[in-house]
Coordinates of C-alpha atoms and ligand atoms in Angstrom, one line a residue:
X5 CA 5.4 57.3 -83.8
X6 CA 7.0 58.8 -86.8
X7 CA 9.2 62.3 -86.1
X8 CA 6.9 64.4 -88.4
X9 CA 3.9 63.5 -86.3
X10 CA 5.6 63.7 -82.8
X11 CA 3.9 65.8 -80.5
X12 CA 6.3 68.3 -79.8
X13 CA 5.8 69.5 -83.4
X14 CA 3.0 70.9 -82.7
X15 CA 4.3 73.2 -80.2
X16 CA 5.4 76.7 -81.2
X17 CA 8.2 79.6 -80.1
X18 CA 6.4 80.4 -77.2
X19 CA 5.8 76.8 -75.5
X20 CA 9.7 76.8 -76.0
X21 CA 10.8 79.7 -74.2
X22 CA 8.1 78.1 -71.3
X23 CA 9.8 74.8 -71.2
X24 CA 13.2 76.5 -70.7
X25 CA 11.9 78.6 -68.3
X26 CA 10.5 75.8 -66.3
X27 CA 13.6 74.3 -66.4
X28 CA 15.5 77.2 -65.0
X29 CA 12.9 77.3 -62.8
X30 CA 12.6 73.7 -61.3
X31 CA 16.5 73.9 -61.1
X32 CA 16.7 77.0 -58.7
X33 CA 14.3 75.6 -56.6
X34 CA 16.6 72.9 -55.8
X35 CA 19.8 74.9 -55.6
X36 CA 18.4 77.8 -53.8
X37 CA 16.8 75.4 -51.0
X38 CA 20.8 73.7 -50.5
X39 CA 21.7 77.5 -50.2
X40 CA 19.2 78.3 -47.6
X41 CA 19.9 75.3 -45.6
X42 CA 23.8 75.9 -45.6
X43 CA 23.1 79.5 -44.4
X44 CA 21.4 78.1 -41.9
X45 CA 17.9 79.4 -42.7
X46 CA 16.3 76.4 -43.2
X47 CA 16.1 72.8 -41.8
X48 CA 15.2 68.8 -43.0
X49 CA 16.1 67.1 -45.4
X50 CA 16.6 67.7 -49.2
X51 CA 15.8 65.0 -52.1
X52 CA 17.8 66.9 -54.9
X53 CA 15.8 66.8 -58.3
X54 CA 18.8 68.3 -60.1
X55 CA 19.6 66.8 -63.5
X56 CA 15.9 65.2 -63.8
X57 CA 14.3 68.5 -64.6
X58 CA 13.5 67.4 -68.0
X59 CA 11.0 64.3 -66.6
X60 CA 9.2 66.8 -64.5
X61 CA 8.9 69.6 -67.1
X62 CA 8.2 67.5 -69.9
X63 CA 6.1 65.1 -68.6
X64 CA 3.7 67.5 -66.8
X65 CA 4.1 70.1 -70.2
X66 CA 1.0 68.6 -72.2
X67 CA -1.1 67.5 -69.3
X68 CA -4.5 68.7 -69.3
X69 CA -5.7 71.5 -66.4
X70 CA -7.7 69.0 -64.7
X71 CA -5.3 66.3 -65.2
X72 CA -4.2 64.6 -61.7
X73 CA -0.5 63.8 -60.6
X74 CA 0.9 62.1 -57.4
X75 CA 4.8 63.9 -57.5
X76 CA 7.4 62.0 -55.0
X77 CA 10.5 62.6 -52.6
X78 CA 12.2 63.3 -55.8
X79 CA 9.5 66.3 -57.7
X80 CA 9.4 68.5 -55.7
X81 CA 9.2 71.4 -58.4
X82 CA 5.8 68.9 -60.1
X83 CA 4.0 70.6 -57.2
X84 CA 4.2 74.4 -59.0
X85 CA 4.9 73.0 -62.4
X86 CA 1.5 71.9 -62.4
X87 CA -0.4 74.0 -64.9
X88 CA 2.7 76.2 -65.1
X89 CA 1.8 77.8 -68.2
X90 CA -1.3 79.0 -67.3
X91 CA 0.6 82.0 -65.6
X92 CA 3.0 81.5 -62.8
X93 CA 1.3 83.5 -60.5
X94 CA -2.0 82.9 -61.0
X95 CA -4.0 81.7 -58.7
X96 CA -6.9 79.9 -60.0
X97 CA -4.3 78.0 -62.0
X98 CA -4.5 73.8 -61.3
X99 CA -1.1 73.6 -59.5
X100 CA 0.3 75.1 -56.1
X101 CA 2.2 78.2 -55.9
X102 CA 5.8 78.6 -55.1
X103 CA 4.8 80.3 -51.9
X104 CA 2.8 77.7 -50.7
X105 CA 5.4 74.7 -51.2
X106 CA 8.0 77.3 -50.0
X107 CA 5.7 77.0 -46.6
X108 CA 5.6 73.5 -46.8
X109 CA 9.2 72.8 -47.4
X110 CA 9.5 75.3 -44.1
X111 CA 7.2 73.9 -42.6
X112 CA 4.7 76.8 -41.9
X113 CA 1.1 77.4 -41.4
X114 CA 0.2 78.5 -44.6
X115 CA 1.7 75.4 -46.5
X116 CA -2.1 73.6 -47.8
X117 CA -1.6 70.6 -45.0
X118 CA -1.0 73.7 -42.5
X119 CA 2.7 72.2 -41.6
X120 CA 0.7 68.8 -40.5
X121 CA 4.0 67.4 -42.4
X122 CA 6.9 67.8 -44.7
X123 CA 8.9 68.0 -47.9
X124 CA 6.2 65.9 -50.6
X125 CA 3.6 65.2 -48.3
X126 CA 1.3 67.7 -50.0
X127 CA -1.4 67.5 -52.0
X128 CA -4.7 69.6 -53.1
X129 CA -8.0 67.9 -54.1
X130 CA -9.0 71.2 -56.0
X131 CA -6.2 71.6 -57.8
X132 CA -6.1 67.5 -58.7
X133 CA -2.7 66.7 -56.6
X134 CA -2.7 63.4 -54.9
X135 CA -0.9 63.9 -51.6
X136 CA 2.3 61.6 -51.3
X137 CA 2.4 58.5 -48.8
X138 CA 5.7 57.5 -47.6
X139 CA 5.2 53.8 -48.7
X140 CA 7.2 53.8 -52.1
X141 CA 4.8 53.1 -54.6
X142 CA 1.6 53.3 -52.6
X143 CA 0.8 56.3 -54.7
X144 CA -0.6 54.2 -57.4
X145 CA -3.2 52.0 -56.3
X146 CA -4.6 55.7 -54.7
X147 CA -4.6 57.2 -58.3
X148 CA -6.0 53.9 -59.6
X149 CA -8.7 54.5 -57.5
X150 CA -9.2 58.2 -58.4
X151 CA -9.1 57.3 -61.9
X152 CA -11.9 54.6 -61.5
X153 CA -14.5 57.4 -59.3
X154 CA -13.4 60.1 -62.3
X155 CA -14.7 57.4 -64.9
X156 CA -17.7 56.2 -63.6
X157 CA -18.7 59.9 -63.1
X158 CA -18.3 60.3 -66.7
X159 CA -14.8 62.4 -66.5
X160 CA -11.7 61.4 -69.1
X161 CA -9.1 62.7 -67.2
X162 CA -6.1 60.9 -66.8
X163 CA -3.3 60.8 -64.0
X164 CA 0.1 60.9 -63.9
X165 CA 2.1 58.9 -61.1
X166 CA 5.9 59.8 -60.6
X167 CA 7.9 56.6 -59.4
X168 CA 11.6 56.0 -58.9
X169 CA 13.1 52.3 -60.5
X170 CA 13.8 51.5 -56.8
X171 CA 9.9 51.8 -56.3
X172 CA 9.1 49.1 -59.1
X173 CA 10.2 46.0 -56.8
X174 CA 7.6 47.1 -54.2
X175 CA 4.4 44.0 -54.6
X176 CA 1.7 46.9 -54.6
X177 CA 3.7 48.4 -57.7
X178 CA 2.2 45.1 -59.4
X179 CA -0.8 44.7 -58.0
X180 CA -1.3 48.5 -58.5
X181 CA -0.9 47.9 -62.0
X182 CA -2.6 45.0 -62.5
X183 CA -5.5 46.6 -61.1
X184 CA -5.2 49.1 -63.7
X185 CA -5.0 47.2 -66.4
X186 CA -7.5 44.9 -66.3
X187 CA -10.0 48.2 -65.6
X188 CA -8.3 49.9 -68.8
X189 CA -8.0 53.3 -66.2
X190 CA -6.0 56.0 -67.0
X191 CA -2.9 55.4 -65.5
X192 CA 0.0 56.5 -66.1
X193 CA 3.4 55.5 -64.6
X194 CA 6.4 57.6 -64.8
X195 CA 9.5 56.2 -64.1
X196 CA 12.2 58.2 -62.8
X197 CA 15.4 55.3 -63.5
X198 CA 17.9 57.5 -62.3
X199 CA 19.9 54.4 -61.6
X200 CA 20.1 54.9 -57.7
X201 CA 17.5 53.7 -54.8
X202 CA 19.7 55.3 -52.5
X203 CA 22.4 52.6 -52.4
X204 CA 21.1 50.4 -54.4
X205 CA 21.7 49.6 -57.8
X206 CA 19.3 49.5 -60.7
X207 CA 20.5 45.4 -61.6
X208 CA 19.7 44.8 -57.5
X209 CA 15.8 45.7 -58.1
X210 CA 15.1 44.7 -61.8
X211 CA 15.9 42.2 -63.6
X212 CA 14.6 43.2 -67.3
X213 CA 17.0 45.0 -69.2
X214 CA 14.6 47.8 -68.9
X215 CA 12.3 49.1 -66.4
X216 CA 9.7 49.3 -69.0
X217 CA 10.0 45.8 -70.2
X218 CA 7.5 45.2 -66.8
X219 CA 4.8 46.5 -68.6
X220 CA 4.5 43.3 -70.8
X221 CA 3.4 41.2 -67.6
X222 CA 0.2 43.5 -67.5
X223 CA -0.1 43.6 -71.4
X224 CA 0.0 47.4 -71.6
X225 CA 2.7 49.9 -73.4
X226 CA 6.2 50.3 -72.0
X227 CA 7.8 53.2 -73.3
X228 CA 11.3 54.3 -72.7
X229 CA 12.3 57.8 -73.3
X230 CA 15.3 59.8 -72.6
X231 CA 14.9 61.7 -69.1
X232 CA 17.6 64.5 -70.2
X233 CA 15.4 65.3 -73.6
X234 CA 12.4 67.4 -72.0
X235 CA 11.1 67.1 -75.9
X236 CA 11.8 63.2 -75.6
X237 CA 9.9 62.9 -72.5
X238 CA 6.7 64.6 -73.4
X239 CA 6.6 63.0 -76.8
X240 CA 6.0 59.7 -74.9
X241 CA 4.1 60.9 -72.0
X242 CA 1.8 62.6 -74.5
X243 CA 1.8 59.3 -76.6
X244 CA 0.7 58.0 -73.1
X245 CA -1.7 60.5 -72.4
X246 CA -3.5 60.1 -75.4
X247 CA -3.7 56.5 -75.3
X248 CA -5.5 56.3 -71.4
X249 CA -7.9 59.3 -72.4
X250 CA -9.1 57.0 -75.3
X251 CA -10.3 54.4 -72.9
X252 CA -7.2 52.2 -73.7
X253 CA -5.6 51.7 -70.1
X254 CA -2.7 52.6 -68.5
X255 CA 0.9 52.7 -69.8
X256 CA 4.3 52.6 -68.1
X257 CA 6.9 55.8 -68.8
X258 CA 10.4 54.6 -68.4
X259 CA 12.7 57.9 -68.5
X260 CA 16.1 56.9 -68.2
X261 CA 18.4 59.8 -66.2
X262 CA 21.2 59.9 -63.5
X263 CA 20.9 60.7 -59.8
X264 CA 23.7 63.4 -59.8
X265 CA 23.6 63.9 -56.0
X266 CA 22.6 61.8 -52.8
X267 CA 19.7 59.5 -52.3
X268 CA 18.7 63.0 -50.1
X269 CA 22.0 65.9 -48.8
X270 CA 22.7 63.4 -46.0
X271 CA 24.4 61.1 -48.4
X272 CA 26.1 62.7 -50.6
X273 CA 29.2 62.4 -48.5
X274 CA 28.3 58.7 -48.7
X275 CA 27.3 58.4 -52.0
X276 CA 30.4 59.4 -53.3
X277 CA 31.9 56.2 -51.9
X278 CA 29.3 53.8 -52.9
X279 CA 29.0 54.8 -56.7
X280 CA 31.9 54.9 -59.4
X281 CA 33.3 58.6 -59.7
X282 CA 33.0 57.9 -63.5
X283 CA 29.8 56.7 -63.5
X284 CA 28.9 60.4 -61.3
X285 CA 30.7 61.7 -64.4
X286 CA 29.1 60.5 -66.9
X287 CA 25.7 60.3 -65.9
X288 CA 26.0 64.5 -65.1
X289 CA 27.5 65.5 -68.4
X290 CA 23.8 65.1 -70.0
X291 CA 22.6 68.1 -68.6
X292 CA 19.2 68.2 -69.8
X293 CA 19.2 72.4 -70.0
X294 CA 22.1 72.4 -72.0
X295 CA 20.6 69.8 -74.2
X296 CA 17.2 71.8 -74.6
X297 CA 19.1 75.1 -75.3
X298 CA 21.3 73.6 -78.0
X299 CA 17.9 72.1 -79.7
X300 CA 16.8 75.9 -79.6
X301 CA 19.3 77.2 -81.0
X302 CA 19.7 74.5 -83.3
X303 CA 16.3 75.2 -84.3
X304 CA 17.0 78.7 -84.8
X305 CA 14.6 79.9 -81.4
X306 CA 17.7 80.7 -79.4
X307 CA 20.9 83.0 -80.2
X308 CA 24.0 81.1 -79.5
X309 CA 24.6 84.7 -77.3
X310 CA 20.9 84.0 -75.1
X311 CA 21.8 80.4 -74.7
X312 CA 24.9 81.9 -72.9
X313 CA 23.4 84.4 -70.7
X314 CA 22.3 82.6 -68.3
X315 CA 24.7 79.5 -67.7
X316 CA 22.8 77.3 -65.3
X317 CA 24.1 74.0 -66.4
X318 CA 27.3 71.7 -65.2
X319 CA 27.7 73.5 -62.3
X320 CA 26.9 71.7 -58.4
X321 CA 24.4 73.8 -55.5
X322 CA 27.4 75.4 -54.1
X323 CA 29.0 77.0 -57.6
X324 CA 25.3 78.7 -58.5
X325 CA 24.8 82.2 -58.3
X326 CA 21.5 84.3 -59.1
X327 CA 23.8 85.5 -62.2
X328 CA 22.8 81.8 -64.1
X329 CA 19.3 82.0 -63.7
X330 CA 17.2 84.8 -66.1
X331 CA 15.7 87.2 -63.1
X332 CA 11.8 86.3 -63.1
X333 CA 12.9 82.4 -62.2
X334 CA 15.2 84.2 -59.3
X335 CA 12.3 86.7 -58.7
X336 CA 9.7 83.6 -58.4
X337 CA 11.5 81.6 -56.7
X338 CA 13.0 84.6 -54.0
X339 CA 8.8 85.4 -53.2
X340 CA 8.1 82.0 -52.4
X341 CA 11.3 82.0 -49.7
X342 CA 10.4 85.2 -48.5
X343 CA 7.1 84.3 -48.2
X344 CA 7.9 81.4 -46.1
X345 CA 10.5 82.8 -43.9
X346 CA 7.6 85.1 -42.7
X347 CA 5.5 82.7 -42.2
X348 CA 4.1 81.9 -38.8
X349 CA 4.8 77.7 -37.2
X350 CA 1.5 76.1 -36.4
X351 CA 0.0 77.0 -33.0
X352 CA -0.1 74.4 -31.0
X353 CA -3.4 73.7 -30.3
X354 CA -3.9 72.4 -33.5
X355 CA -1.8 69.4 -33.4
X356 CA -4.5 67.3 -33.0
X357 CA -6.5 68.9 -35.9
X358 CA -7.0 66.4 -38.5
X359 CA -6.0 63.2 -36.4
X360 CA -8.4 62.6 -34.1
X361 CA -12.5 62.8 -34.3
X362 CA -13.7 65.6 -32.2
X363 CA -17.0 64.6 -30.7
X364 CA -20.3 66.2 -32.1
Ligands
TPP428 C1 8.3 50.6 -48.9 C2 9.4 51.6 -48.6 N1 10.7 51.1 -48.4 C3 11.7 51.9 -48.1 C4 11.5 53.3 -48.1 C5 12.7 54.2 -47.8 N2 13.1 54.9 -49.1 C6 12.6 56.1 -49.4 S1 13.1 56.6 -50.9 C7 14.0 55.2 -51.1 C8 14.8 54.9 -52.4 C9 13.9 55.1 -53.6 O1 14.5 54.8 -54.8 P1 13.8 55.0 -56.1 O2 12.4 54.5 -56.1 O3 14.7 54.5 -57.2 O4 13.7 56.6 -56.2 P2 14.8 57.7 -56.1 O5 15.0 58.1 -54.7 O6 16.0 57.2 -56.8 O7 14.2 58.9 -56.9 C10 13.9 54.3 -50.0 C11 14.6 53.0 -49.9 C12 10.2 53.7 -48.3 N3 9.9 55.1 -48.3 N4 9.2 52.9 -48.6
MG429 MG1 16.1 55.7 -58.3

């Protein structure tokens, strides 16, 4: 791909000020749940998406409304990104609301699985979410077999499968894949190689010098892009995209970030034994807003005086206030906490809703 005809040229003032704006926005998410659970108004565990907001934003940027994704542990904000600039709030937009994953990360009633579970084990059919299974990497072969119904019914959407590095050395990865392939579906893999699979390093699951190098075993593209550039990412993604919605097959996504925190907030105490404090430094000081708001200003869409105002990057959860984010992220974001704060638990008679067969 030459850099005149890269997709992101084709996007104008407005898309811009969107992708920062998700940005902002899939970064409060994250900080604002750390600070609910330290005040002690929330409970469960946390998978911190912080400094890989430009994978989720960028990937999901030039998708198509009935495009499918399967988000992990690690996206949670690819659940409301989803469609995002079709209007934040509205709500025949393909993507879930910030109040309803608010109730799911809560664990309330009116999260869509009705609190059956938590954190990424949510999906929607009608608005083309595959629901997460715990099994690392089991989310493939499911959108494999989406993508294979969606094509012999005539449809050329595609589907978008987020995956950390760790997940790669799982067999169904491969056989996923594979599967794929040979069927030329519209698959695509994201790969999240943020270094990490919780205490393991990347060298201890893959033995290519890059993740994407796996994609040659299956004889489809493996392309590599830079997970703190959001323009990077959907560049290739869109390269991707454009390639399975031909009818070419699927494609592998490598984008290559940092997992700034924990494998989830009960490690971080851990984490900072087990990794190299230089190695925590280095891979943080790419902070993909920053990065994105220098292009804009570099590009002349931001004043160096607006890329200041709002000063959410190099900070950690705890050094945030609502100050760094601009006030409809902090507005969104506060609606969907409020909402699910007031939000009732599950009666109890439902708990076997959905599990077993009631008889006719
Ligand atoms: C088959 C399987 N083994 C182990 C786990 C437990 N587990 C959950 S996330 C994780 C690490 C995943 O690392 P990676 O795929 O790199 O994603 P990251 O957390 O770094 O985003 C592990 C070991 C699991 N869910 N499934
Ligand atoms: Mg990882």
């Amino acid at each position: 791909m030459d850099a005149k005809s890269a997709p992101h040229r084709k996007l104008d003032l407005d898309d811009h000020r969107e992708i920062l704006a998700q940005l902002y926005l899939a970064r409060y998410f994250d900080i604002r749940l750390n600070k609910e659970k330290k005040r002690g108004r929330l409970r469960g565990t946390l998978y911190s998406s912080h400094n890989q907001e430009a994978i989720l934003v960028g990937s999901l940027y030039g998708l198509r409304p009935d495009d499918w994704i399967s988000p992990v542990h690690r996206d949670m904000p690819a659940f409301f990104l989803k469609d995002c600039k079709a209007g934040w709030r509205n709500e025949d937009r393909m993507g879930l609301s910030i109040k309803e994953i608010c109730a799911q990360v809560w664990g309330k009633v009116d999260s869509p699985g009705r609190a059956r579970d938590n954190w990424s084990h949510v999906g929607s059919r009608d608005k083309h979410i595959l629901h997460s299974t715990s099994m690392l990497a089991g989310t493939i072969p499911v959108a494999a077999g989406v993508m294979l119904a969606d094509r012999l019914d005539g449809r050329d959407t595609v589907v978008l499968t987020f995956n950390g590095e760790g997940s790669t050395a799982q067999g169904v990865f491969h056989e996923a894949i594979n599967f794929a392939a040979v069927h030329k579906l519209p698959v695509i893999t994201i790969i999240e190689n943020n270094q990490w699979a919780f205490g393991t390093p990347v060298h201890l699951e893959v033995p290519t010098k890059h993740v994407a190098d796996r994609a040659k075993g299956y004889g489809i593209p493996g392309l590599i892009a830079d997970g703190q550039d959001v323009l990077d990412v959907y560049d290739k993604v869109m390269e991707a995209v454009e390639w399975a919605r031909a009818g070419k097959g699927p494609s592998i996504v490598e984008c290559k970030t940092f997992r700034a925190y924990g494998h989830g907030d009960h490690d971080d105490d851990r984490a900072a034994k087990y990794r190299d404090a230089d190695q925590v430094k280095e891979g943080r000081s790419r902070d993909p807003i920053h990065i994105f708001k220098q292009y804009m200003v570099e590009n002349g869409m931001l004043t160096e005086e607006d890329a200041q105002k709002y000063p959410a990057e190099f900070k950690t959860a705890m050094q945030f206030t609502d100050h760094d984010f601009p006030p409809d992220v902090v507005d969104y974001m506060t609606e969907g906490v409020e909402f699910a704060l007031k939000s009732e638990l599950p009666p109890e008679d439902e708990a076997a809703m959905w599990v077993f067969r009631e008889d006719d």
